[in-house]
Amino acid sequence: WNNASNWSAGVPDATSDAVIASTAANNVYVSGSASCRNIEVAQGAVIEIGSGETLNVYGNIVNNGSFDASTGKVNFAGVSHISDYMNFSDITISGTLYAPSTSIEVKGNWVNNGVFINGMGNVQFSGQSTISGNAITSFYNVYVSGELTSHPVAINVKGNFLNNGTFHHNNGTVVMNGSTNQSVGIGSVTEFYNFAVSNPNYGVCMTSDITINNKLTLMSGYLNIYTYMLTINNNDPMAV
């Protein structure tokens, strides 16, 4: 990336676009820290972010080729849109990120110090991940297939919370605040610290057993248990 001779107009920076053409002689490799405004990866082209390295994106990502961020970090530092499904290792949001209506797969950490617009798509945590940052993230669907440690304050879920892996609540709150039918559960018994429902029109339906270690709050709407087991490990009468 940082070799000027590999680019037609010099090494891209925060104010210039990076277009990786299918006719590129070599795959593009990010070593150290790199930046660009918009980045487009053409069909047949390849970009790889090295392990522990960072690509700062100030604009949009259009990926029609191979954008390999499975070991490096992408920092969304401006106003950014992701065009379609992508998988990442670590994501940092320091600007505004508009997610696709399909999926983002995250194998590492999610740090939100900016604004995340969920796009009504999925965020799948498939590795060993931690949610952190100064901002509370409002996801649409959350799918845990790896091991996820949640934010110590809260996360908002406007769609479904699906756990087929390991979820660590980190003494935080999961708020189900959608405006359509929502579900929580799937294959694994999920243990929450605080769990809140704020969906006045439809509520939330359980699809497996869940455990709440501190407090269940029905702000608006209902929690439909069906035939599953809801366990609240708190004898305080204010726990519900």
JSON list of C-alpha atoms in Angstrom, two decimals:
[
{"chain": "A", "resi": 1, "resn": "TRP", "atom": "CA", "xyz": [0.00, 0.00, 0.00]},
{"chain": "A", "resi": 2, "resn": "ASN", "atom": "CA", "xyz": [2.65, 2.51, 1.02]},
{"chain": "A", "resi": 3, "resn": "ASN", "atom": "CA", "xyz": [4.75, 2.07, -2.13]},
{"chain": "A", "resi": 4, "resn": "ALA", "atom": "CA", "xyz": [3.95, 5.08, -4.34]},
{"chain": "A", "resi": 5, "resn": "SER", "atom": "CA", "xyz": [4.99, 3.26, -7.50]},
{"chain": "A", "resi": 6, "resn": "ASN", "atom": "CA", "xyz": [2.07, 0.86, -7.03]},
{"chain": "A", "resi": 7, "resn": "TRP", "atom": "CA", "xyz": [-0.44, 3.69, -7.53]},
{"chain": "A", "resi": 8, "resn": "SER", "atom": "CA", "xyz": [-1.23, 5.83, -10.56]},
{"chain": "A", "resi": 9, "resn": "ALA", "atom": "CA", "xyz": [-1.51, 9.03, -8.50]},
{"chain": "A", "resi": 10, "resn": "GLY", "atom": "CA", "xyz": [0.62, 8.32, -5.44]},
{"chain": "A", "resi": 11, "resn": "VAL", "atom": "CA", "xyz": [-0.26, 6.66, -2.16]},
{"chain": "A", "resi": 12, "resn": "PRO", "atom": "CA", "xyz": [-3.89, 7.36, -1.22]},
{"chain": "A", "resi": 13, "resn": "ASP", "atom": "CA", "xyz": [-4.64, 9.36, 1.90]},
{"chain": "A", "resi": 14, "resn": "ALA", "atom": "CA", "xyz": [-7.71, 10.53, 3.81]},
{"chain": "A", "resi": 15, "resn": "THR", "atom": "CA", "xyz": [-8.68, 12.90, 1.00]},
{"chain": "A", "resi": 16, "resn": "SER", "atom": "CA", "xyz": [-8.17, 10.62, -1.99]},
{"chain": "A", "resi": 17, "resn": "ASP", "atom": "CA", "xyz": [-9.82, 7.44, -3.29]},
{"chain": "A", "resi": 18, "resn": "ALA", "atom": "CA", "xyz": [-8.23, 4.04, -3.68]},
{"chain": "A", "resi": 19, "resn": "VAL", "atom": "CA", "xyz": [-9.31, 1.93, -6.65]},
{"chain": "A", "resi": 20, "resn": "ILE", "atom": "CA", "xyz": [-7.82, -1.53, -6.84]},
{"chain": "A", "resi": 21, "resn": "ALA", "atom": "CA", "xyz": [-8.30, -2.72, -10.38]},
{"chain": "A", "resi": 22, "resn": "SER", "atom": "CA", "xyz": [-8.57, -6.29, -11.60]},
{"chain": "A", "resi": 23, "resn": "THR", "atom": "CA", "xyz": [-5.54, -5.56, -13.77]},
{"chain": "A", "resi": 24, "resn": "ALA", "atom": "CA", "xyz": [-3.30, -4.84, -10.75]},
{"chain": "A", "resi": 25, "resn": "ALA", "atom": "CA", "xyz": [-0.01, -6.72, -11.08]},
{"chain": "A", "resi": 26, "resn": "ASN", "atom": "CA", "xyz": [0.03, -7.71, -7.41]},
{"chain": "A", "resi": 27, "resn": "ASN", "atom": "CA", "xyz": [-2.34, -8.03, -4.48]},
{"chain": "A", "resi": 28, "resn": "VAL", "atom": "CA", "xyz": [-2.44, -4.94, -2.26]},
{"chain": "A", "resi": 29, "resn": "TYR", "atom": "CA", "xyz": [-1.11, -5.48, 1.25]},
{"chain": "A", "resi": 30, "resn": "VAL", "atom": "CA", "xyz": [-1.56, -2.99, 4.11]},
{"chain": "A", "resi": 31, "resn": "SER", "atom": "CA", "xyz": [1.45, -2.94, 6.42]},
{"chain": "A", "resi": 32, "resn": "GLY", "atom": "CA", "xyz": [1.50, -0.36, 9.20]},
{"chain": "A", "resi": 33, "resn": "SER", "atom": "CA", "xyz": [-1.18, 2.31, 9.02]},
{"chain": "A", "resi": 34, "resn": "ALA", "atom": "CA", "xyz": [-2.87, 3.37, 5.78]},
{"chain": "A", "resi": 35, "resn": "SER", "atom": "CA", "xyz": [-5.70, 5.76, 4.93]},
{"chain": "A", "resi": 36, "resn": "CYS", "atom": "CA", "xyz": [-8.07, 6.52, 2.09]},
{"chain": "A", "resi": 37, "resn": "ARG", "atom": "CA", "xyz": [-11.35, 8.26, 1.41]},
{"chain": "A", "resi": 38, "resn": "ASN", "atom": "CA", "xyz": [-13.38, 5.78, -0.66]},
{"chain": "A", "resi": 39, "resn": "ILE", "atom": "CA", "xyz": [-12.04, 2.35, -1.55]},
{"chain": "A", "resi": 40, "resn": "GLU", "atom": "CA", "xyz": [-13.27, 0.18, -4.40]},
{"chain": "A", "resi": 41, "resn": "VAL", "atom": "CA", "xyz": [-12.03, -3.35, -4.96]},
{"chain": "A", "resi": 42, "resn": "ALA", "atom": "CA", "xyz": [-12.78, -4.57, -8.48]},
{"chain": "A", "resi": 43, "resn": "GLN", "atom": "CA", "xyz": [-13.82, -8.10, -9.34]},
{"chain": "A", "resi": 44, "resn": "GLY", "atom": "CA", "xyz": [-10.71, -10.29, -9.28]},
{"chain": "A", "resi": 45, "resn": "ALA", "atom": "CA", "xyz": [-8.68, -7.77, -7.25]},
{"chain": "A", "resi": 46, "resn": "VAL", "atom": "CA", "xyz": [-7.37, -8.47, -3.75]},
{"chain": "A", "resi": 47, "resn": "ILE", "atom": "CA", "xyz": [-6.51, -6.32, -0.75]},
{"chain": "A", "resi": 48, "resn": "GLU", "atom": "CA", "xyz": [-5.26, -7.74, 2.54]},
{"chain": "A", "resi": 49, "resn": "ILE", "atom": "CA", "xyz": [-4.79, -5.89, 5.82]},
{"chain": "A", "resi": 50, "resn": "GLY", "atom": "CA", "xyz": [-1.86, -7.37, 7.70]},
{"chain": "A", "resi": 51, "resn": "SER", "atom": "CA", "xyz": [-2.21, -8.81, 11.18]},
{"chain": "A", "resi": 52, "resn": "GLY", "atom": "CA", "xyz": [-2.46, -6.00, 13.70]},
{"chain": "A", "resi": 53, "resn": "GLU", "atom": "CA", "xyz": [-2.33, -3.32, 10.97]},
{"chain": "A", "resi": 54, "resn": "THR", "atom": "CA", "xyz": [-4.93, -0.59, 10.40]},
{"chain": "A", "resi": 55, "resn": "LEU", "atom": "CA", "xyz": [-6.73, 0.83, 7.39]},
{"chain": "A", "resi": 56, "resn": "ASN", "atom": "CA", "xyz": [-8.46, 4.16, 8.11]},
{"chain": "A", "resi": 57, "resn": "VAL", "atom": "CA", "xyz": [-11.45, 4.65, 5.82]},
{"chain": "A", "resi": 58, "resn": "TYR", "atom": "CA", "xyz": [-13.00, 8.13, 5.61]},
{"chain": "A", "resi": 59, "resn": "GLY", "atom": "CA", "xyz": [-15.59, 7.25, 2.96]},
{"chain": "A", "resi": 60, "resn": "ASN", "atom": "CA", "xyz": [-17.23, 4.17, 1.48]},
{"chain": "A", "resi": 61, "resn": "ILE", "atom": "CA", "xyz": [-16.18, 0.58, 0.84]},
{"chain": "A", "resi": 62, "resn": "VAL", "atom": "CA", "xyz": [-17.34, -1.03, -2.40]},
{"chain": "A", "resi": 63, "resn": "ASN", "atom": "CA", "xyz": [-16.09, -4.59, -2.52]},
{"chain": "A", "resi": 64, "resn": "ASN", "atom": "CA", "xyz": [-16.57, -6.59, -5.72]},
{"chain": "A", "resi": 65, "resn": "GLY", "atom": "CA", "xyz": [-13.37, -8.57, -5.23]},
{"chain": "A", "resi": 66, "resn": "SER", "atom": "CA", "xyz": [-11.55, -9.83, -2.14]},
{"chain": "A", "resi": 67, "resn": "PHE", "atom": "CA", "xyz": [-11.27, -7.42, 0.80]},
{"chain": "A", "resi": 68, "resn": "ASP", "atom": "CA", "xyz": [-9.44, -9.45, 3.44]},
{"chain": "A", "resi": 69, "resn": "ALA", "atom": "CA", "xyz": [-9.64, -7.75, 6.84]},
{"chain": "A", "resi": 70, "resn": "SER", "atom": "CA", "xyz": [-9.76, -11.02, 8.76]},
{"chain": "A", "resi": 71, "resn": "THR", "atom": "CA", "xyz": [-6.60, -10.29, 10.78]},
{"chain": "A", "resi": 72, "resn": "GLY", "atom": "CA", "xyz": [-6.23, -6.50, 10.61]},
{"chain": "A", "resi": 73, "resn": "LYS", "atom": "CA", "xyz": [-8.30, -3.54, 11.77]},
{"chain": "A", "resi": 74, "resn": "VAL", "atom": "CA", "xyz": [-10.54, -1.14, 9.86]},
{"chain": "A", "resi": 75, "resn": "ASN", "atom": "CA", "xyz": [-11.20, 2.25, 11.43]},
{"chain": "A", "resi": 76, "resn": "PHE", "atom": "CA", "xyz": [-14.22, 4.04, 9.96]},
{"chain": "A", "resi": 77, "resn": "ALA", "atom": "CA", "xyz": [-13.17, 7.62, 10.56]},
{"chain": "A", "resi": 78, "resn": "GLY", "atom": "CA", "xyz": [-15.56, 9.62, 8.37]},
{"chain": "A", "resi": 79, "resn": "VAL", "atom": "CA", "xyz": [-19.04, 9.03, 6.97]},
{"chain": "A", "resi": 80, "resn": "SER", "atom": "CA", "xyz": [-18.89, 5.52, 5.53]},
{"chain": "A", "resi": 81, "resn": "HIS", "atom": "CA", "xyz": [-21.17, 3.05, 3.79]},
{"chain": "A", "resi": 82, "resn": "ILE", "atom": "CA", "xyz": [-20.49, -0.66, 3.31]},
{"chain": "A", "resi": 83, "resn": "SER", "atom": "CA", "xyz": [-22.06, -1.88, 0.08]},
{"chain": "A", "resi": 84, "resn": "ASP", "atom": "CA", "xyz": [-22.55, -5.58, 0.89]},
{"chain": "A", "resi": 85, "resn": "TYR", "atom": "CA", "xyz": [-21.46, -8.48, 3.10]},
{"chain": "A", "resi": 86, "resn": "MET", "atom": "CA", "xyz": [-17.94, -8.18, 4.51]},
{"chain": "A", "resi": 87, "resn": "ASN", "atom": "CA", "xyz": [-15.94, -9.91, 7.21]},
{"chain": "A", "resi": 88, "resn": "PHE", "atom": "CA", "xyz": [-13.57, -8.14, 9.56]},
{"chain": "A", "resi": 89, "resn": "SER", "atom": "CA", "xyz": [-11.27, -8.86, 12.42]},
{"chain": "A", "resi": 90, "resn": "ASP", "atom": "CA", "xyz": [-11.44, -5.62, 14.44]},
{"chain": "A", "resi": 91, "resn": "ILE", "atom": "CA", "xyz": [-13.76, -2.70, 13.69]},
{"chain": "A", "resi": 92, "resn": "THR", "atom": "CA", "xyz": [-13.42, 0.77, 15.18]},
{"chain": "A", "resi": 93, "resn": "ILE", "atom": "CA", "xyz": [-16.07, 3.42, 14.49]},
{"chain": "A", "resi": 94, "resn": "SER", "atom": "CA", "xyz": [-14.80, 6.91, 15.12]},
{"chain": "A", "resi": 95, "resn": "GLY", "atom": "CA", "xyz": [-17.07, 8.56, 12.54]},
{"chain": "A", "resi": 96, "resn": "THR", "atom": "CA", "xyz": [-20.42, 7.33, 11.17]},
{"chain": "A", "resi": 97, "resn": "LEU", "atom": "CA", "xyz": [-20.83, 3.87, 9.69]},
{"chain": "A", "resi": 98, "resn": "TYR", "atom": "CA", "xyz": [-23.85, 2.82, 7.59]},
{"chain": "A", "resi": 99, "resn": "ALA", "atom": "CA", "xyz": [-24.06, -0.97, 7.53]},
{"chain": "A", "resi": 100, "resn": "PRO", "atom": "CA", "xyz": [-25.46, -2.98, 4.62]},
{"chain": "A", "resi": 101, "resn": "SER", "atom": "CA", "xyz": [-28.87, -4.63, 4.72]},
{"chain": "A", "resi": 102, "resn": "THR", "atom": "CA", "xyz": [-27.11, -8.01, 4.47]},
{"chain": "A", "resi": 103, "resn": "SER", "atom": "CA", "xyz": [-24.42, -8.93, 7.02]},
{"chain": "A", "resi": 104, "resn": "ILE", "atom": "CA", "xyz": [-21.18, -7.91, 8.64]},
{"chain": "A", "resi": 105, "resn": "GLU", "atom": "CA", "xyz": [-19.08, -10.66, 10.17]},
{"chain": "A", "resi": 106, "resn": "VAL", "atom": "CA", "xyz": [-16.74, -9.67, 13.00]},
{"chain": "A", "resi": 107, "resn": "LYS", "atom": "CA", "xyz": [-14.09, -12.07, 14.27]},
{"chain": "A", "resi": 108, "resn": "GLY", "atom": "CA", "xyz": [-12.40, -9.65, 16.66]},
{"chain": "A", "resi": 109, "resn": "ASN", "atom": "CA", "xyz": [-13.38, -6.56, 18.64]},
{"chain": "A", "resi": 110, "resn": "TRP", "atom": "CA", "xyz": [-16.06, -3.95, 18.05]},
{"chain": "A", "resi": 111, "resn": "VAL", "atom": "CA", "xyz": [-15.19, -0.45, 19.30]},
{"chain": "A", "resi": 112, "resn": "ASN", "atom": "CA", "xyz": [-17.85, 2.22, 18.77]},
{"chain": "A", "resi": 113, "resn": "ASN", "atom": "CA", "xyz": [-16.82, 5.78, 19.55]},
{"chain": "A", "resi": 114, "resn": "GLY", "atom": "CA", "xyz": [-19.05, 7.25, 16.86]},
{"chain": "A", "resi": 115, "resn": "VAL", "atom": "CA", "xyz": [-22.39, 6.44, 15.21]},
{"chain": "A", "resi": 116, "resn": "PHE", "atom": "CA", "xyz": [-23.52, 3.09, 13.82]},
{"chain": "A", "resi": 117, "resn": "ILE", "atom": "CA", "xyz": [-26.54, 2.94, 11.48]},
{"chain": "A", "resi": 118, "resn": "ASN", "atom": "CA", "xyz": [-27.55, -0.71, 11.41]},
{"chain": "A", "resi": 119, "resn": "GLY", "atom": "CA", "xyz": [-29.15, -0.94, 7.96]},
{"chain": "A", "resi": 120, "resn": "MET", "atom": "CA", "xyz": [-31.58, -3.60, 9.25]},
{"chain": "A", "resi": 121, "resn": "GLY", "atom": "CA", "xyz": [-28.93, -6.25, 8.62]},
{"chain": "A", "resi": 122, "resn": "ASN", "atom": "CA", "xyz": [-27.00, -8.77, 10.71]},
{"chain": "A", "resi": 123, "resn": "VAL", "atom": "CA", "xyz": [-23.84, -8.37, 12.71]},
{"chain": "A", "resi": 124, "resn": "GLN", "atom": "CA", "xyz": [-22.36, -11.81, 13.31]},
{"chain": "A", "resi": 125, "resn": "PHE", "atom": "CA", "xyz": [-19.71, -12.26, 15.97]},
{"chain": "A", "resi": 126, "resn": "SER", "atom": "CA", "xyz": [-17.92, -15.41, 14.88]},
{"chain": "A", "resi": 127, "resn": "GLY", "atom": "CA", "xyz": [-14.64, -15.24, 16.78]},
{"chain": "A", "resi": 128, "resn": "GLN", "atom": "CA", "xyz": [-13.53, -14.02, 20.19]},
{"chain": "A", "resi": 129, "resn": "SER", "atom": "CA", "xyz": [-15.02, -10.53, 20.38]},
{"chain": "A", "resi": 130, "resn": "THR", "atom": "CA", "xyz": [-15.63, -7.69, 22.84]},
{"chain": "A", "resi": 131, "resn": "ILE", "atom": "CA", "xyz": [-18.02, -4.75, 22.37]},
{"chain": "A", "resi": 132, "resn": "SER", "atom": "CA", "xyz": [-16.66, -1.51, 23.82]},
{"chain": "A", "resi": 133, "resn": "GLY", "atom": "CA", "xyz": [-16.43, 2.23, 23.18]},
{"chain": "A", "resi": 134, "resn": "ASN", "atom": "CA", "xyz": [-17.96, 5.50, 24.32]},
{"chain": "A", "resi": 135, "resn": "ALA", "atom": "CA", "xyz": [-21.17, 5.05, 22.31]},
{"chain": "A", "resi": 136, "resn": "ILE", "atom": "CA", "xyz": [-24.00, 2.58, 22.83]},
{"chain": "A", "resi": 137, "resn": "THR", "atom": "CA", "xyz": [-24.42, 0.53, 19.67]},
{"chain": "A", "resi": 138, "resn": "SER", "atom": "CA", "xyz": [-27.90, -0.02, 18.25]},
{"chain": "A", "resi": 139, "resn": "PHE", "atom": "CA", "xyz": [-27.75, -3.25, 16.28]},
{"chain": "A", "resi": 140, "resn": "TYR", "atom": "CA", "xyz": [-30.53, -4.75, 14.19]},
{"chain": "A", "resi": 141, "resn": "ASN", "atom": "CA", "xyz": [-29.88, -8.52, 14.36]},
{"chain": "A", "resi": 142, "resn": "VAL", "atom": "CA", "xyz": [-27.09, -9.82, 16.58]},
{"chain": "A", "resi": 143, "resn": "TYR", "atom": "CA", "xyz": [-25.87, -13.34, 15.88]},
{"chain": "A", "resi": 144, "resn": "VAL", "atom": "CA", "xyz": [-23.31, -14.90, 18.22]},
{"chain": "A", "resi": 145, "resn": "SER", "atom": "CA", "xyz": [-21.60, -17.92, 16.71]},
{"chain": "A", "resi": 146, "resn": "GLY", "atom": "CA", "xyz": [-18.30, -17.46, 18.54]},
{"chain": "A", "resi": 147, "resn": "GLU", "atom": "CA", "xyz": [-17.60, -15.92, 21.95]},
{"chain": "A", "resi": 148, "resn": "LEU", "atom": "CA", "xyz": [-18.88, -12.41, 22.62]},
{"chain": "A", "resi": 149, "resn": "THR", "atom": "CA", "xyz": [-18.31, -10.19, 25.66]},
{"chain": "A", "resi": 150, "resn": "SER", "atom": "CA", "xyz": [-20.93, -7.45, 25.66]},
{"chain": "A", "resi": 151, "resn": "HIS", "atom": "CA", "xyz": [-20.60, -3.75, 26.44]},
{"chain": "A", "resi": 152, "resn": "PRO", "atom": "CA", "xyz": [-20.40, -3.03, 30.19]},
{"chain": "A", "resi": 153, "resn": "VAL", "atom": "CA", "xyz": [-23.25, -0.49, 29.92]},
{"chain": "A", "resi": 154, "resn": "ALA", "atom": "CA", "xyz": [-25.71, -1.60, 27.22]},
{"chain": "A", "resi": 155, "resn": "ILE", "atom": "CA", "xyz": [-26.41, -2.63, 23.67]},
{"chain": "A", "resi": 156, "resn": "ASN", "atom": "CA", "xyz": [-29.68, -2.04, 21.80]},
{"chain": "A", "resi": 157, "resn": "VAL", "atom": "CA", "xyz": [-31.16, -4.71, 19.52]},
{"chain": "A", "resi": 158, "resn": "LYS", "atom": "CA", "xyz": [-33.92, -3.68, 17.11]},
{"chain": "A", "resi": 159, "resn": "GLY", "atom": "CA", "xyz": [-34.27, -7.11, 15.51]},
{"chain": "A", "resi": 160, "resn": "ASN", "atom": "CA", "xyz": [-33.34, -10.51, 16.91]},
{"chain": "A", "resi": 161, "resn": "PHE", "atom": "CA", "xyz": [-30.72, -11.64, 19.40]},
{"chain": "A", "resi": 162, "resn": "LEU", "atom": "CA", "xyz": [-29.51, -15.08, 18.29]},
{"chain": "A", "resi": 163, "resn": "ASN", "atom": "CA", "xyz": [-26.97, -16.98, 20.35]},
{"chain": "A", "resi": 164, "resn": "ASN", "atom": "CA", "xyz": [-25.44, -20.16, 19.05]},
{"chain": "A", "resi": 165, "resn": "GLY", "atom": "CA", "xyz": [-22.11, -19.61, 20.79]},
{"chain": "A", "resi": 166, "resn": "THR", "atom": "CA", "xyz": [-21.04, -18.08, 24.12]},
{"chain": "A", "resi": 167, "resn": "PHE", "atom": "CA", "xyz": [-22.35, -14.73, 25.37]},
{"chain": "A", "resi": 168, "resn": "HIS", "atom": "CA", "xyz": [-20.75, -12.94, 28.36]},
{"chain": "A", "resi": 169, "resn": "HIS", "atom": "CA", "xyz": [-23.05, -10.20, 29.66]},
{"chain": "A", "resi": 170, "resn": "ASN", "atom": "CA", "xyz": [-20.26, -8.15, 31.32]},
{"chain": "A", "resi": 171, "resn": "ASN", "atom": "CA", "xyz": [-22.84, -6.78, 33.82]},
{"chain": "A", "resi": 172, "resn": "GLY", "atom": "CA", "xyz": [-24.43, -4.77, 31.06]},
{"chain": "A", "resi": 173, "resn": "THR", "atom": "CA", "xyz": [-27.97, -4.45, 29.70]},
{"chain": "A", "resi": 174, "resn": "VAL", "atom": "CA", "xyz": [-29.45, -5.82, 26.50]},
{"chain": "A", "resi": 175, "resn": "VAL", "atom": "CA", "xyz": [-32.39, -3.68, 25.38]},
{"chain": "A", "resi": 176, "resn": "MET", "atom": "CA", "xyz": [-34.77, -5.16, 22.82]},
{"chain": "A", "resi": 177, "resn": "ASN", "atom": "CA", "xyz": [-36.28, -1.99, 21.35]},
{"chain": "A", "resi": 178, "resn": "GLY", "atom": "CA", "xyz": [-37.63, -2.89, 17.93]},
{"chain": "A", "resi": 179, "resn": "SER", "atom": "CA", "xyz": [-40.91, -2.08, 16.23]},
{"chain": "A", "resi": 180, "resn": "THR", "atom": "CA", "xyz": [-41.62, -5.51, 14.70]},
{"chain": "A", "resi": 181, "resn": "ASN", "atom": "CA", "xyz": [-41.71, -9.05, 16.09]},
{"chain": "A", "resi": 182, "resn": "GLN", "atom": "CA", "xyz": [-38.46, -9.81, 17.92]},
{"chain": "A", "resi": 183, "resn": "SER", "atom": "CA", "xyz": [-36.93, -13.02, 19.22]},
{"chain": "A", "resi": 184, "resn": "VAL", "atom": "CA", "xyz": [-34.21, -13.93, 21.70]},
{"chain": "A", "resi": 185, "resn": "GLY", "atom": "CA", "xyz": [-32.51, -17.29, 21.96]},
{"chain": "A", "resi": 186, "resn": "ILE", "atom": "CA", "xyz": [-31.65, -20.04, 19.44]},
{"chain": "A", "resi": 187, "resn": "GLY", "atom": "CA", "xyz": [-29.31, -22.96, 20.30]},
{"chain": "A", "resi": 188, "resn": "SER", "atom": "CA", "xyz": [-27.48, -21.91, 23.47]},
{"chain": "A", "resi": 189, "resn": "VAL", "atom": "CA", "xyz": [-28.93, -20.99, 26.86]},
{"chain": "A", "resi": 190, "resn": "THR", "atom": "CA", "xyz": [-28.21, -17.27, 27.08]},
{"chain": "A", "resi": 191, "resn": "GLU", "atom": "CA", "xyz": [-27.32, -15.61, 30.36]},
{"chain": "A", "resi": 192, "resn": "PHE", "atom": "CA", "xyz": [-28.02, -11.88, 30.66]},
{"chain": "A", "resi": 193, "resn": "TYR", "atom": "CA", "xyz": [-27.33, -9.45, 33.48]},
{"chain": "A", "resi": 194, "resn": "ASN", "atom": "CA", "xyz": [-30.10, -6.93, 32.77]},
{"chain": "A", "resi": 195, "resn": "PHE", "atom": "CA", "xyz": [-32.64, -7.57, 30.04]},
{"chain": "A", "resi": 196, "resn": "ALA", "atom": "CA", "xyz": [-35.16, -4.94, 28.93]},
{"chain": "A", "resi": 197, "resn": "VAL", "atom": "CA", "xyz": [-38.09, -4.99, 26.50]},
{"chain": "A", "resi": 198, "resn": "SER", "atom": "CA", "xyz": [-39.19, -1.76, 24.83]},
{"chain": "A", "resi": 199, "resn": "ASN", "atom": "CA", "xyz": [-41.42, -2.88, 21.96]},
{"chain": "A", "resi": 200, "resn": "PRO", "atom": "CA", "xyz": [-44.99, -1.73, 22.63]},
{"chain": "A", "resi": 201, "resn": "ASN", "atom": "CA", "xyz": [-46.58, -3.13, 19.48]},
{"chain": "A", "resi": 202, "resn": "TYR", "atom": "CA", "xyz": [-45.13, -6.63, 19.20]},
{"chain": "A", "resi": 203, "resn": "GLY", "atom": "CA", "xyz": [-42.90, -7.58, 22.12]},
{"chain": "A", "resi": 204, "resn": "VAL", "atom": "CA", "xyz": [-40.20, -10.25, 22.25]},
{"chain": "A", "resi": 205, "resn": "CYS", "atom": "CA", "xyz": [-40.53, -14.03, 21.92]},
{"chain": "A", "resi": 206, "resn": "MET", "atom": "CA", "xyz": [-38.13, -16.50, 23.50]},
{"chain": "A", "resi": 207, "resn": "THR", "atom": "CA", "xyz": [-36.82, -19.28, 21.25]},
{"chain": "A", "resi": 208, "resn": "SER", "atom": "CA", "xyz": [-34.73, -21.02, 23.93]},
{"chain": "A", "resi": 209, "resn": "ASP", "atom": "CA", "xyz": [-34.17, -20.88, 27.70]},
{"chain": "A", "resi": 210, "resn": "ILE", "atom": "CA", "xyz": [-32.65, -17.66, 29.06]},
{"chain": "A", "resi": 211, "resn": "THR", "atom": "CA", "xyz": [-31.29, -16.64, 32.45]},
{"chain": "A", "resi": 212, "resn": "ILE", "atom": "CA", "xyz": [-31.30, -13.11, 33.89]},
{"chain": "A", "resi": 213, "resn": "ASN", "atom": "CA", "xyz": [-28.90, -12.53, 36.77]},
{"chain": "A", "resi": 214, "resn": "ASN", "atom": "CA", "xyz": [-30.09, -9.10, 37.88]},
{"chain": "A", "resi": 215, "resn": "LYS", "atom": "CA", "xyz": [-33.20, -7.43, 36.44]},
{"chain": "A", "resi": 216, "resn": "LEU", "atom": "CA", "xyz": [-35.91, -7.92, 33.86]},
{"chain": "A", "resi": 217, "resn": "THR", "atom": "CA", "xyz": [-37.50, -4.63, 32.81]},
{"chain": "A", "resi": 218, "resn": "LEU", "atom": "CA", "xyz": [-40.67, -4.56, 30.71]},
{"chain": "A", "resi": 219, "resn": "MET", "atom": "CA", "xyz": [-40.55, -0.91, 29.66]},
{"chain": "A", "resi": 220, "resn": "SER", "atom": "CA", "xyz": [-43.26, -1.51, 27.05]},
{"chain": "A", "resi": 221, "resn": "GLY", "atom": "CA", "xyz": [-44.43, -4.67, 25.36]},
{"chain": "A", "resi": 222, "resn": "TYR", "atom": "CA", "xyz": [-44.18, -8.25, 26.56]},
{"chain": "A", "resi": 223, "resn": "LEU", "atom": "CA", "xyz": [-41.77, -11.15, 26.83]},
{"chain": "A", "resi": 224, "resn": "ASN", "atom": "CA", "xyz": [-43.41, -14.31, 25.50]},
{"chain": "A", "resi": 225, "resn": "ILE", "atom": "CA", "xyz": [-41.82, -17.32, 27.22]},
{"chain": "A", "resi": 226, "resn": "TYR", "atom": "CA", "xyz": [-43.72, -19.99, 25.25]},
{"chain": "A", "resi": 227, "resn": "THR", "atom": "CA", "xyz": [-42.59, -23.42, 26.53]},
{"chain": "A", "resi": 228, "resn": "TYR", "atom": "CA", "xyz": [-39.09, -22.28, 27.47]},
{"chain": "A", "resi": 229, "resn": "MET", "atom": "CA", "xyz": [-37.55, -21.62, 30.89]},
{"chain": "A", "resi": 230, "resn": "LEU", "atom": "CA", "xyz": [-37.00, -18.08, 32.12]},
{"chain": "A", "resi": 231, "resn": "THR", "atom": "CA", "xyz": [-34.77, -17.98, 35.21]},
{"chain": "A", "resi": 232, "resn": "ILE", "atom": "CA", "xyz": [-34.20, -14.79, 37.24]},
{"chain": "A", "resi": 233, "resn": "ASN", "atom": "CA", "xyz": [-31.38, -15.24, 39.73]},
{"chain": "A", "resi": 234, "resn": "ASN", "atom": "CA", "xyz": [-32.37, -12.35, 41.97]},
{"chain": "A", "resi": 235, "resn": "ASN", "atom": "CA", "xyz": [-34.68, -12.56, 45.00]},
{"chain": "A", "resi": 236, "resn": "ASP", "atom": "CA", "xyz": [-35.24, -8.81, 45.12]},
{"chain": "A", "resi": 237, "resn": "PRO", "atom": "CA", "xyz": [-38.96, -8.07, 44.47]},
{"chain": "A", "resi": 238, "resn": "MET", "atom": "CA", "xyz": [-37.79, -5.22, 42.22]},
{"chain": "A", "resi": 239, "resn": "ALA", "atom": "CA", "xyz": [-35.96, -7.67, 39.92]},
{"chain": "A", "resi": 240, "resn": "VAL", "atom": "CA", "xyz": [-38.98, -7.67, 37.61]}
]
